[in-house]
Coordinates of C-alpha atoms in Angstrom, one line a residue:
Chain A
M46 CA 0.0 0.0 0.0
G47 CA 3.0 2.2 0.0
R48 CA 2.8 3.2 -3.6
L49 CA 0.5 5.8 -5.0
V50 CA -2.0 4.8 -7.7
S51 CA -0.4 4.1 -11.0
I52 CA 0.3 6.9 -13.4
F53 CA -1.9 5.2 -15.9
D54 CA -4.8 5.2 -13.5
A55 CA -4.2 8.8 -12.5
L56 CA -4.1 9.9 -16.2
R57 CA -7.2 7.9 -17.0
V58 CA -9.1 9.7 -14.2
A59 CA -7.7 13.0 -15.3
F60 CA -8.7 12.7 -18.9
R61 CA -12.1 11.5 -18.0
A62 CA -12.7 14.5 -15.8
I63 CA -11.3 16.9 -18.5
A64 CA -13.5 15.3 -21.1
A65 CA -16.5 15.5 -18.9
N66 CA -16.3 19.3 -18.8
G67 CA -15.2 19.6 -22.4
L68 CA -16.0 23.3 -23.1
R69 CA -14.8 24.5 -19.7
S70 CA -11.5 22.5 -20.1
L71 CA -11.0 23.9 -23.5
L72 CA -11.5 27.5 -22.4
T73 CA -9.2 27.0 -19.4
T74 CA -6.6 25.5 -21.7
L75 CA -7.0 28.4 -24.0
G76 CA -5.2 30.6 -21.5
M77 CA -2.2 28.3 -21.6
V78 CA -2.4 28.0 -25.4
I79 CA -2.3 31.8 -25.8
G80 CA 0.4 32.2 -23.1
V81 CA 2.7 29.6 -24.7
G82 CA 1.9 30.6 -28.2
S83 CA 2.6 34.3 -27.5
V84 CA 5.9 33.6 -25.8
I85 CA 7.1 31.7 -28.9
V86 CA 5.7 34.3 -31.4
L87 CA 6.9 37.4 -29.6
I88 CA 10.4 36.0 -28.9
A89 CA 10.6 35.0 -32.6
V90 CA 9.5 38.5 -33.7
G91 CA 12.0 40.1 -31.3
Q92 CA 14.8 37.9 -32.6
G93 CA 13.7 38.5 -36.1
A94 CA 14.0 42.2 -35.6
Q95 CA 17.5 41.7 -34.2
K96 CA 18.5 39.6 -37.1
G97 CA 17.1 42.1 -39.6
V98 CA 19.1 45.0 -38.1
Q99 CA 22.3 42.8 -37.9
D100 CA 21.9 41.7 -41.5
Q101 CA 21.6 45.3 -42.6
I102 CA 24.7 46.3 -40.7
R103 CA 26.7 43.3 -42.0
G104 CA 25.4 44.1 -45.5
L105 CA 27.2 47.4 -45.4
G106 CA 30.4 45.5 -46.2
Q107 CA 33.0 43.5 -44.4
D108 CA 35.4 44.6 -41.7
L109 CA 34.1 48.2 -42.2
I110 CA 35.3 51.1 -40.1
F111 CA 33.6 54.5 -40.4
I112 CA 35.2 57.9 -39.6
Q113 CA 32.7 60.7 -39.2
P114 CA 33.2 64.4 -38.3
A115 CA 32.5 65.0 -34.6
A116 CA 29.1 66.3 -33.9
T117 CA 30.6 68.9 -31.5
G118 CA 31.8 70.9 -34.5
G119 CA 35.5 71.1 -33.8
S120 CA 35.8 73.1 -37.0
A121 CA 38.7 75.5 -37.1
N122 CA 36.4 78.4 -38.2
G123 CA 34.8 78.2 -34.7
G124 CA 31.3 77.9 -35.9
A125 CA 28.3 76.8 -33.9
R126 CA 27.9 73.2 -32.9
G127 CA 27.0 71.1 -36.0
A128 CA 24.4 68.4 -36.2
A129 CA 25.6 64.8 -36.0
G130 CA 27.8 64.1 -38.9
G131 CA 27.5 67.7 -39.9
G132 CA 31.0 68.7 -38.9
Q133 CA 33.5 69.7 -41.5
T134 CA 36.7 68.3 -40.1
L135 CA 37.3 65.5 -42.5
T136 CA 38.6 66.1 -46.0
K137 CA 39.5 64.0 -49.1
A138 CA 43.1 64.9 -48.2
D139 CA 42.7 63.0 -44.9
A140 CA 41.5 60.0 -46.9
D141 CA 44.4 60.2 -49.3
A142 CA 46.8 60.5 -46.4
L143 CA 45.3 57.5 -44.6
A144 CA 45.6 55.4 -47.8
E145 CA 49.3 56.2 -48.0
S146 CA 49.9 56.0 -44.2
G147 CA 50.9 52.4 -44.2
I148 CA 48.9 51.8 -41.0
V149 CA 49.0 48.0 -40.3
G150 CA 45.8 46.2 -41.1
L151 CA 44.3 48.9 -43.3
K152 CA 43.1 47.5 -46.6
G153 CA 41.1 50.2 -48.3
V154 CA 40.0 53.8 -47.9
A155 CA 37.1 55.6 -49.6
P156 CA 35.8 59.0 -48.7
Q157 CA 32.3 59.9 -49.5
I158 CA 30.1 63.0 -49.8
S159 CA 26.4 62.3 -49.9
A160 CA 23.7 64.7 -51.1
I161 CA 20.0 64.5 -51.9
A162 CA 19.3 65.3 -55.6
Q163 CA 16.6 65.2 -58.2
V164 CA 16.9 63.1 -61.3
I165 CA 15.0 65.0 -64.0
T166 CA 13.3 62.7 -66.5
S167 CA 10.6 63.1 -69.1
G168 CA 8.2 61.4 -66.6
G169 CA 9.0 63.9 -63.8
N170 CA 11.5 64.2 -61.1
Q171 CA 12.7 61.5 -58.8
Q172 CA 14.7 61.9 -55.6
V173 CA 18.0 60.1 -55.3
T174 CA 20.9 59.9 -52.9
V175 CA 24.1 61.0 -54.7
I176 CA 27.3 59.6 -53.3
G177 CA 30.5 61.4 -54.4
T178 CA 33.4 59.0 -53.9
T179 CA 36.6 57.4 -55.3
P180 CA 37.3 54.1 -57.2
G181 CA 38.0 52.3 -53.9
Y182 CA 34.4 52.5 -52.8
P183 CA 33.0 49.3 -54.2
D184 CA 35.7 47.1 -52.6
V185 CA 35.4 48.8 -49.3
R186 CA 31.6 48.6 -49.1
G187 CA 31.4 45.2 -50.6
I188 CA 29.4 46.0 -53.8
E189 CA 30.1 45.0 -57.3
V190 CA 29.7 46.4 -60.8
A191 CA 27.2 44.5 -62.9
E192 CA 27.7 46.3 -66.1
G193 CA 30.2 48.9 -67.4
T194 CA 32.7 50.3 -65.0
F195 CA 32.8 52.1 -61.6
I196 CA 34.3 55.6 -61.3
T197 CA 38.0 55.5 -62.3
D198 CA 41.0 57.5 -61.1
A199 CA 40.8 59.4 -64.3
D200 CA 37.2 60.4 -63.5
V201 CA 38.3 61.7 -60.2
T202 CA 41.3 63.6 -61.6
K203 CA 39.3 65.2 -64.5
K204 CA 36.1 65.8 -62.5
T205 CA 34.1 64.1 -65.2
L206 CA 30.3 64.1 -65.4
N207 CA 30.2 60.3 -65.4
I208 CA 27.7 58.5 -63.2
V209 CA 27.2 54.9 -61.9
L210 CA 23.7 53.8 -61.0
G211 CA 22.4 51.5 -58.3
S212 CA 20.5 48.5 -59.7
E213 CA 17.0 49.7 -58.5
I214 CA 17.4 53.3 -59.8
A215 CA 18.8 51.9 -63.1
A216 CA 15.8 49.7 -63.6
T217 CA 13.4 52.5 -62.7
L218 CA 14.9 55.0 -65.1
F219 CA 15.8 52.7 -67.9
P220 CA 13.3 49.9 -67.8
D221 CA 13.7 49.0 -71.5
G222 CA 17.3 48.2 -71.8
S223 CA 20.9 48.9 -70.8
A224 CA 21.4 52.1 -68.9
V225 CA 25.1 52.3 -69.8
G226 CA 25.8 55.1 -72.3
Q227 CA 22.5 56.9 -71.5
K228 CA 22.3 60.5 -70.5
L229 CA 20.9 61.7 -67.2
R230 CA 20.0 65.2 -65.9
I231 CA 20.5 65.7 -62.2
S232 CA 19.6 68.8 -60.2
V233 CA 21.2 69.6 -56.8
G234 CA 20.0 72.9 -55.4
P235 CA 20.4 75.5 -58.1
T236 CA 22.8 73.4 -60.2
N237 CA 21.7 71.2 -63.1
L238 CA 24.2 68.8 -64.6
N239 CA 24.1 66.3 -67.5
F240 CA 25.7 63.0 -66.6
T241 CA 26.6 60.0 -68.7
V242 CA 25.9 56.6 -67.2
I243 CA 29.1 54.5 -67.3
G244 CA 28.1 51.6 -65.1
V245 CA 25.3 49.8 -63.1
M246 CA 25.9 48.1 -59.8
Q247 CA 24.7 44.6 -58.9
E248 CA 21.6 44.3 -56.8
K249 CA 22.3 44.0 -53.0
G250 CA 18.8 42.9 -52.2
G251 CA 16.7 43.1 -49.1
S252 CA 18.9 40.9 -47.0
G253 CA 21.8 43.4 -47.0
D254 CA 22.0 47.1 -47.4
G255 CA 19.1 47.4 -49.8
A256 CA 19.2 51.1 -49.7
A257 CA 22.4 51.1 -51.7
D258 CA 20.4 49.9 -54.7
A259 CA 18.8 53.3 -54.9
Y260 CA 22.1 55.3 -54.8
V261 CA 23.9 56.9 -57.6
Y262 CA 27.7 57.4 -57.6
I263 CA 29.7 60.2 -59.1
P264 CA 33.4 61.2 -58.7
V265 CA 34.1 62.9 -55.3
S266 CA 35.9 65.7 -57.1
T267 CA 32.9 66.5 -59.3
I268 CA 30.6 66.9 -56.4
Q269 CA 33.2 69.2 -54.7
A270 CA 33.9 71.3 -57.8
R271 CA 30.5 71.5 -59.4
I272 CA 28.1 71.4 -56.5
G273 CA 30.3 73.4 -54.2
F274 CA 30.4 71.8 -50.8
N275 CA 31.5 73.3 -47.6
R276 CA 35.1 74.3 -47.4
N277 CA 36.8 74.3 -44.1
A278 CA 39.3 76.9 -42.7
S279 CA 42.2 75.5 -44.7
G280 CA 40.3 75.8 -47.9
Q281 CA 39.8 72.0 -48.2
V282 CA 36.4 70.7 -49.2
S283 CA 35.1 68.5 -46.4
V284 CA 33.6 65.0 -46.8
N285 CA 30.8 63.4 -44.8
Q286 CA 32.5 60.2 -44.1
I287 CA 35.6 58.2 -44.7
N288 CA 35.0 54.5 -45.1
L289 CA 37.9 52.2 -44.1
Q290 CA 38.2 48.5 -44.7
A291 CA 40.3 46.5 -42.3
Q292 CA 42.3 43.5 -43.4
P293 CA 40.4 40.3 -42.5
N294 CA 41.7 39.1 -39.1
A295 CA 43.2 42.5 -38.4
N296 CA 43.1 43.7 -34.8
Q297 CA 40.3 46.3 -35.2
D298 CA 40.8 47.9 -31.8
R299 CA 44.5 48.5 -32.6
L300 CA 43.6 49.8 -36.1
I301 CA 41.0 52.2 -34.7
A302 CA 43.6 53.5 -32.2
D303 CA 46.2 53.9 -34.9
V304 CA 43.8 55.7 -37.3
T305 CA 42.7 58.0 -34.4
A306 CA 46.3 58.9 -33.5
F307 CA 47.2 59.5 -37.1
L308 CA 44.3 61.9 -37.7
I309 CA 44.8 63.7 -34.4
Q310 CA 48.4 64.4 -35.4
R311 CA 47.4 65.4 -38.9
H312 CA 44.6 67.8 -37.7
E313 CA 47.0 69.2 -35.1
V314 CA 44.4 69.0 -32.3
T315 CA 44.6 67.5 -28.8
T316 CA 41.3 65.6 -28.8
A317 CA 39.7 63.9 -31.7
D318 CA 37.5 66.2 -33.8
F319 CA 36.0 63.1 -35.4
T320 CA 34.7 59.6 -34.4
V321 CA 35.9 56.2 -35.5
K322 CA 33.4 53.4 -35.2
S323 CA 33.6 49.8 -36.4
Q324 CA 30.8 47.7 -37.7
E325 CA 31.0 45.7 -34.5
D326 CA 30.3 48.9 -32.5
L327 CA 27.1 49.5 -34.6
L328 CA 26.2 45.8 -34.2
G329 CA 26.7 46.0 -30.4
A330 CA 24.5 49.1 -30.1
S331 CA 21.7 47.6 -32.2
T332 CA 21.9 44.2 -30.4
Q333 CA 21.4 46.0 -27.2
V334 CA 18.3 47.8 -28.5
S335 CA 16.8 44.7 -29.9
R336 CA 17.6 42.7 -26.8
T337 CA 15.7 45.2 -24.8
L338 CA 12.8 44.7 -27.3
S339 CA 13.0 40.9 -26.9
I340 CA 12.9 41.2 -23.1
L341 CA 9.9 43.5 -23.3
L342 CA 8.1 41.2 -25.7
G343 CA 9.0 38.1 -23.6
S344 CA 7.8 39.8 -20.4
I345 CA 4.4 40.6 -22.0
A346 CA 4.1 37.0 -23.1
G347 CA 5.2 35.7 -19.7
I348 CA 2.5 37.7 -18.0
S349 CA -0.1 36.1 -20.3
L350 CA 1.3 32.7 -19.3
I351 CA 0.9 33.5 -15.6
V352 CA -2.7 34.8 -16.3
G353 CA -3.4 31.5 -18.0
G354 CA -2.0 29.6 -15.0
I355 CA -4.3 31.6 -12.7
G356 CA -7.2 30.5 -14.9
V357 CA -6.2 26.9 -14.5
M358 CA -6.0 27.2 -10.7
N359 CA -9.3 28.9 -10.6
I360 CA -11.0 26.1 -12.5
M361 CA -9.3 23.5 -10.4
L362 CA -10.6 25.1 -7.3
V363 CA -14.1 25.2 -8.8
S364 CA -13.7 21.6 -9.8
V365 CA -12.7 20.5 -6.3
T366 CA -15.8 22.3 -4.9
E367 CA -18.0 20.7 -7.4
R368 CA -16.6 17.2 -6.9
T369 CA -16.6 17.2 -3.1
R370 CA -18.9 14.2 -3.1
E371 CA -16.7 12.3 -5.5
I372 CA -13.7 13.1 -3.4
G373 CA -15.5 11.8 -0.3
L374 CA -16.5 8.7 -2.0
R375 CA -13.0 8.0 -3.3
R376 CA -11.8 8.5 0.2
A377 CA -14.5 6.1 1.5
V378 CA -13.5 3.4 -0.9
G379 CA -9.8 3.6 0.0
A380 CA -8.2 6.6 -1.6
R381 CA -5.5 8.2 0.6
A382 CA -5.0 12.0 0.8
K383 CA -2.0 11.5 -1.4
D384 CA -4.1 9.8 -4.1
I385 CA -6.4 12.7 -4.1
V386 CA -3.5 15.1 -4.5
T387 CA -2.1 13.0 -7.3
Q388 CA -5.5 13.0 -9.0
F389 CA -5.9 16.8 -9.1
V390 CA -2.3 17.7 -9.8
T391 CA -2.4 15.2 -12.7
E392 CA -5.5 16.9 -14.0
A393 CA -4.0 20.4 -13.8
L394 CA -0.8 19.1 -15.4
A395 CA -2.8 17.5 -18.2
L396 CA -4.6 20.7 -18.9
C397 CA -1.4 22.8 -18.9
I398 CA 0.7 20.3 -20.9
G399 CA -2.1 19.9 -23.4
G400 CA -2.5 23.6 -23.7
G401 CA 1.3 24.0 -23.9
L402 CA 1.6 21.5 -26.8
L403 CA -1.3 23.2 -28.6
G404 CA 0.4 26.6 -27.9
I405 CA 3.7 25.4 -29.3
A406 CA 1.9 24.2 -32.5
I407 CA 0.0 27.5 -32.9
G408 CA 2.9 29.7 -31.9
V409 CA 5.4 28.0 -34.3
G410 CA 2.7 28.1 -37.0
I411 CA 2.1 31.8 -36.6
A412 CA 5.8 32.6 -36.3
M413 CA 6.4 30.7 -39.6
G414 CA 3.3 32.2 -41.2
I415 CA 4.3 35.8 -40.7
D416 CA 7.9 35.3 -41.6
G417 CA 8.7 37.2 -44.8
R418 CA 5.2 38.8 -44.9
T419 CA 4.5 42.5 -44.8
I420 CA 2.3 43.6 -41.9
A421 CA 1.4 47.3 -41.4
D422 CA 4.2 48.3 -43.9
Q423 CA 6.7 46.3 -41.9
D424 CA 8.6 43.4 -43.4
M425 CA 8.3 40.8 -40.7
T426 CA 11.2 38.5 -40.0
T427 CA 10.8 35.9 -37.4
V428 CA 13.5 33.6 -35.9
I429 CA 12.0 30.8 -33.9
Q430 CA 14.2 30.2 -30.9
P431 CA 14.2 26.5 -29.8
W432 CA 14.9 27.6 -26.2
S433 CA 11.8 29.7 -26.2
I434 CA 9.8 26.6 -27.0
F435 CA 11.4 24.7 -24.1
V436 CA 11.1 27.6 -21.7
A437 CA 7.4 28.2 -22.6
F438 CA 6.6 24.6 -22.3
G439 CA 8.5 24.2 -19.1
V440 CA 6.8 27.2 -17.5
A441 CA 3.4 25.9 -18.7
A442 CA 4.1 22.5 -17.0
G443 CA 5.4 24.3 -13.9
I444 CA 2.4 26.5 -13.7
G445 CA 0.2 23.4 -14.1
A446 CA 1.9 21.6 -11.2
L447 CA 1.8 24.8 -9.1
S448 CA -1.8 25.8 -9.9
G449 CA -2.9 22.2 -9.4
S450 CA -1.3 21.6 -6.1
Y451 CA -3.2 24.2 -4.0
P452 CA -6.6 23.0 -5.1
A453 CA -5.4 19.4 -4.8
F454 CA -4.2 20.1 -1.2
R455 CA -7.6 21.5 -0.4
A456 CA -9.2 18.5 -1.9
S457 CA -7.1 16.1 0.1
R458 CA -7.8 17.9 3.3
L459 CA -11.6 17.5 3.0
D460 CA -13.0 15.4 5.7
P461 CA -14.4 12.3 3.9
I462 CA -17.6 12.3 5.9
Q463 CA -18.2 16.0 5.4
A464 CA -17.5 15.6 1.7
L465 CA -20.0 12.7 1.4
R466 CA -22.7 14.7 3.2
T467 CA -22.4 17.6 0.7
E468 CA -25.3 17.7 -1.6
Chain B
M273 CA -9.0 -12.9 17.4
E274 CA -11.6 -10.8 15.6
N275 CA -12.7 -9.0 18.7
L276 CA -14.1 -5.7 17.6
S277 CA -14.8 -3.6 20.6
R278 CA -15.3 0.1 20.7
H279 CA -15.9 2.7 23.3
Y280 CA -16.8 6.2 22.3
R281 CA -17.5 9.2 24.4
T282 CA -17.9 12.8 23.3
G283 CA -16.1 15.3 25.3
T284 CA -17.7 18.6 26.3
E285 CA -19.2 19.3 22.9
V286 CA -22.5 21.3 23.0
V287 CA -24.0 19.2 20.2
A288 CA -23.1 15.7 21.2
A289 CA -24.0 13.5 18.3
L290 CA -22.7 10.6 20.4
D291 CA -22.8 11.0 24.2
G292 CA -20.9 8.3 26.1
V293 CA -21.7 5.2 24.1
D294 CA -20.3 1.8 25.0
L295 CA -20.7 -0.9 22.4
E296 CA -18.9 -4.1 21.5
I297 CA -19.5 -5.8 18.2
Q298 CA -18.4 -9.4 17.5
R299 CA -17.2 -10.7 14.2
G300 CA -19.9 -12.0 11.9
E301 CA -22.7 -10.2 13.6
F302 CA -25.6 -8.6 11.7
I303 CA -26.4 -5.6 13.7
A304 CA -29.0 -2.9 13.1
I305 CA -28.6 0.5 14.7
M306 CA -31.9 2.2 15.0
G307 CA -33.1 5.6 16.0
A308 CA -34.8 8.8 14.9
S309 CA -32.9 11.3 12.8
G310 CA -30.5 13.2 15.0
S311 CA -30.1 10.3 17.4
G312 CA -26.5 9.9 16.5
K313 CA -26.7 6.7 14.5
S314 CA -25.1 8.0 11.4
T315 CA -22.3 9.6 13.4
M316 CA -21.8 6.3 15.1
M317 CA -21.4 4.5 11.8
N318 CA -18.9 7.1 10.5
V319 CA -16.8 6.6 13.6
L320 CA -17.1 2.8 13.3
G321 CA -16.0 3.0 9.6
C322 CA -13.0 5.2 10.5
L323 CA -14.4 8.0 8.3
D324 CA -14.8 10.2 11.4
R325 CA -12.7 10.4 14.5
P326 CA -14.1 10.4 18.0
T327 CA -13.6 13.7 19.8
G328 CA -13.4 11.9 23.1
G329 CA -13.3 8.3 24.4
K330 CA -11.6 5.4 22.6
Y331 CA -12.3 3.2 19.7
Y332 CA -10.4 0.0 19.5
F333 CA -10.5 -2.0 16.3
E334 CA -9.0 -5.5 16.8
G335 CA -7.1 -4.0 19.6
H336 CA -5.8 -0.9 17.8
D337 CA -6.7 2.5 19.0
V338 CA -8.2 4.2 16.0
G339 CA -8.2 7.6 17.6
K340 CA -4.4 7.6 17.7
M341 CA -4.0 6.7 14.0
D342 CA -3.1 9.3 11.4
D343 CA -5.1 9.9 8.3
D344 CA -3.1 7.5 6.2
S345 CA -3.3 4.7 8.7
R346 CA -7.0 5.1 9.0
T347 CA -7.4 5.2 5.3
R348 CA -5.4 1.9 5.1
L349 CA -7.6 0.4 7.8
R350 CA -10.7 1.7 6.0
A351 CA -9.5 0.3 2.7
G352 CA -8.5 -3.0 4.1
V353 CA -11.5 -3.8 6.3
F354 CA -14.5 -1.8 5.7
G355 CA -17.0 -1.5 2.9
F356 CA -19.6 1.2 2.8
V357 CA -23.2 1.3 1.4
F358 CA -24.9 4.7 1.4
Q359 CA -28.5 5.8 1.2
Q360 CA -27.8 7.8 -1.9
Y361 CA -25.6 5.0 -3.4
N362 CA -22.9 7.6 -4.0
L363 CA -22.1 6.3 -7.5
L364 CA -20.0 8.5 -9.7
P365 CA -22.3 9.7 -12.5
R366 CA -19.8 9.4 -15.4
M367 CA -18.8 5.8 -14.8
N368 CA -20.5 2.6 -15.8
A369 CA -21.2 -0.2 -13.4
I370 CA -18.1 -2.1 -13.9
E371 CA -15.9 1.0 -13.5
Q372 CA -17.7 1.9 -10.3
V373 CA -17.0 -1.5 -8.8
E374 CA -13.3 -1.4 -10.0
L375 CA -12.8 1.9 -8.2
P376 CA -11.7 0.6 -4.8
L377 CA -9.4 -1.8 -6.5
V378 CA -7.6 1.1 -8.2
Y379 CA -6.5 2.4 -4.9
R380 CA -5.4 -1.1 -3.8
K381 CA -3.1 -1.8 -6.8
V382 CA -5.0 -5.0 -7.4
K383 CA -4.5 -7.0 -10.5
N384 CA -7.3 -8.6 -12.6
R385 CA -9.5 -5.7 -11.6
R386 CA -12.0 -6.3 -14.4
V387 CA -12.4 -10.0 -13.6
R388 CA -13.0 -9.3 -9.9
A389 CA -15.4 -6.5 -10.6
K390 CA -17.4 -8.7 -12.9
Q391 CA -17.6 -11.4 -10.3
A392 CA -18.8 -9.0 -7.7
L393 CA -21.5 -7.6 -10.1
V394 CA -22.6 -11.2 -10.9
A395 CA -22.8 -11.9 -7.1
V396 CA -25.4 -9.1 -6.7
G397 CA -27.3 -10.2 -9.8
L398 CA -26.2 -7.5 -12.1
G399 CA -24.2 -9.6 -14.6
D400 CA -26.2 -8.1 -17.4
R401 CA -25.9 -4.4 -16.4
M402 CA -22.1 -4.0 -16.5
K403 CA -21.9 -1.3 -19.0
H404 CA -24.8 0.8 -17.7
K405 CA -24.3 4.2 -16.1
P406 CA -26.1 5.1 -12.9
T407 CA -28.7 7.2 -14.8
E408 CA -29.6 4.1 -16.8
M409 CA -30.4 2.0 -13.8
S410 CA -33.2 1.8 -11.2
G411 CA -32.5 2.7 -7.6
G412 CA -32.4 -0.9 -6.6
Q413 CA -29.8 -1.7 -9.3
Q414 CA -27.8 1.3 -8.3
Q415 CA -27.7 0.2 -4.7
R416 CA -26.7 -3.3 -5.8
V417 CA -23.8 -1.7 -7.8
A418 CA -22.8 0.1 -4.6
I419 CA -22.9 -3.3 -2.7
A420 CA -20.8 -4.9 -5.4
R421 CA -18.4 -2.1 -5.1
T422 CA -18.2 -2.8 -1.4
L423 CA -17.9 -6.5 -1.9
V424 CA -15.1 -6.5 -4.4
V425 CA -12.5 -5.8 -1.8
N426 CA -13.5 -8.7 0.4
P427 CA -14.3 -6.5 3.4
R428 CA -14.6 -7.9 6.9
V429 CA -17.2 -5.3 7.9
I430 CA -19.9 -3.7 5.8
L431 CA -21.4 -0.5 7.0
A432 CA -24.8 0.3 5.5
D433 CA -26.3 3.7 6.1
E434 CA -30.0 3.6 5.4
P435 CA -29.4 1.3 2.4
T436 CA -33.1 1.0 1.7
G437 CA -34.0 4.6 2.5
A438 CA -34.4 5.6 -1.1
L439 CA -36.0 2.4 -2.3
D440 CA -39.5 1.0 -2.4
T441 CA -40.4 -1.8 -0.1
R442 CA -39.9 -4.6 -2.6
T443 CA -36.5 -3.5 -3.8
G444 CA -35.5 -2.7 -0.3
E445 CA -36.2 -6.4 0.7
E446 CA -34.0 -7.5 -2.2
V447 CA -31.2 -5.4 -1.0
M448 CA -31.6 -6.6 2.6
G449 CA -31.6 -10.2 1.3
I450 CA -28.3 -9.6 -0.3
L451 CA -26.8 -8.1 2.8
A452 CA -28.1 -11.0 5.0
S453 CA -26.6 -13.6 2.6
L454 CA -23.2 -11.8 3.0
V455 CA -23.4 -12.5 6.7
R456 CA -24.4 -16.1 6.3
E457 CA -22.2 -17.1 3.4
H458 CA -19.1 -15.0 3.8
G459 CA -19.0 -14.3 7.6
I460 CA -19.0 -10.6 7.0
T461 CA -20.0 -8.3 9.8
V462 CA -22.8 -6.1 8.6
I463 CA -23.6 -3.0 10.6
L464 CA -26.9 -1.4 9.4
V465 CA -28.2 2.0 10.2
T466 CA -31.9 2.5 9.7
H467 CA -35.0 4.1 11.2
E468 CA -37.4 1.5 9.7
Q469 CA -38.4 -1.4 12.0
S470 CA -39.1 -3.7 9.0
V471 CA -35.5 -3.2 7.9
A472 CA -34.1 -3.7 11.3
D473 CA -36.0 -7.0 11.6
H474 CA -33.6 -8.6 9.2
A475 CA -30.8 -8.2 11.8
E476 CA -30.0 -10.5 14.6
R477 CA -29.1 -7.7 17.0
V478 CA -30.8 -4.3 17.2
V479 CA -29.3 -1.3 19.0
R480 CA -31.6 1.6 19.6
M481 CA -30.2 5.1 20.1
R482 CA -31.7 8.4 21.3
D483 CA -29.9 11.7 21.8
G484 CA -26.5 10.1 21.3
K485 CA -27.0 7.4 23.8
I486 CA -27.8 3.7 23.5
V487 CA -31.2 3.0 25.0
E488 CA -31.8 -0.6 24.0
D489 CA -29.6 -3.5 22.9
T490 CA -31.6 -6.6 21.9
R491 CA -30.3 -9.9 20.6
R492 CA -32.6 -12.2 18.7
P493 CA -32.1 -15.8 18.0
V494 CA -30.2 -16.5 14.8
W495 CA -33.2 -18.5 13.3
A496 CA -35.2 -15.2 13.2
V497 CA -33.0 -13.8 10.5
S498 CA -34.8 -14.0 7.2

């Protein structure tokens, strides 16, 4: 008599009781289904968002380091504080000097000036981002020419009106055939210029830096000479950003320190009037943001799991009250207090585990269903985390055991004779 | 030997369902406890069946002091020795007859449950009602299922609380006949609680109670048992 009733018997009784109150059991279980399902879906969405941002940053290129003018406007002409990236401390000369500096681990250098411009076509104007840069840019940023050529050293030297198009803009402007050799009119501010298309870039696609497909590229000297950008105190035209590519396996921290020291010396300042950030820095920042998002989403889902658990406990308490006579009878025919506990805990566990399994199926289904779809103008990416399934299921089972044990304890404490007398 | 003696006395309770009762019951007796409602007869049966604990006095079952046992020990004793038959049958509405009868065996880890349950149902004449649920059976049949459920564990004592209370006279007689045969053929002690004289007449010993006290204890010759 030392053993409890067999698991099989306990399960049989539990399923019978659950089936006897079909609708009620279903509604109770629904709380667990929603709880477990939402944990899986929300964590998948959070992880998907994280992956999306990371892919985008990785898609910028490989082993990239960005130098940008300091936001605190360390410009020698003593102007007001500039907006972020709006400083004027970096020049093409800086980029050229870096390229010839021989700093260990530095593979490529490409300065860039970006501007918003209008492409004037017969069908109307279209806004594009113009990047003024040097021939090193495609290698540094990890993009390739699909047709024609990129900007050459000759283009930079002669300040030519040659232009290279991103794949998307090329397809929009010249849908009927090759863009190479075509003429293009571009207006920046008051200036209108006629460019000749010399190349089209390969598509980068949505997985990477998709925005690059809509860029157009011209020689950095052309944008400086024809469009007339800001000159700093020494008469140099400033650039928005200098892109560096590190050697694969290079010590990036060391490289950043070397580049920073080099430019401080070159600018003859005591503290850096620019910032140097690696791709890893950007990744780190974005990972932190999306981790916070994941935690937030996970907490919301966790709360709904707990609410579901309370629902189960509530129903189990009702069930104990309703079945007082049954409990009394079972006690009268030989069930021990432990047997009654087993019975009700098994029942609560069966409800929660059943709900948990259903929740996993629905959660995984929804997460897979919304992956790659566009919802409210957002491209949804979901990454189902196996651990989220185990955690959600484990918590569901734990809640089942917990929410079943108090009602079960109450049931086992019923005085058999009182229980039998209850009408 | 099987010397069931018990001595029960309530303490200082305001409502004394049992008030200083002394009673000794021998093995194999068919005893009826009679009294008006509120006389304490049901309480007595609950104490005898180890469902309830005396608040004062002592109850010895085969020499063991039940009042000192913990809940599990009493459950074991209850499970091993006693069978209960209730006025309202107390069948579980969702189970069919054979499952009802199997129920006590579930808590005893008995093998061949189905076979033994069938035997018990046949013994009470319900061999053809095994798959019926309580709602599909008459009161007499339900009570016989309850007796079969009691019988299946080979109890030494059967406690019957108004077993015929919800039945008409004829079915009541049938049920009493079954109980009497258990005493005769299996040597089971049957303790019957009733307020009907005609039912009590089946027993060989009648104990009358009033206000928690025994007011009469009559033995009748064995041949008088129907």
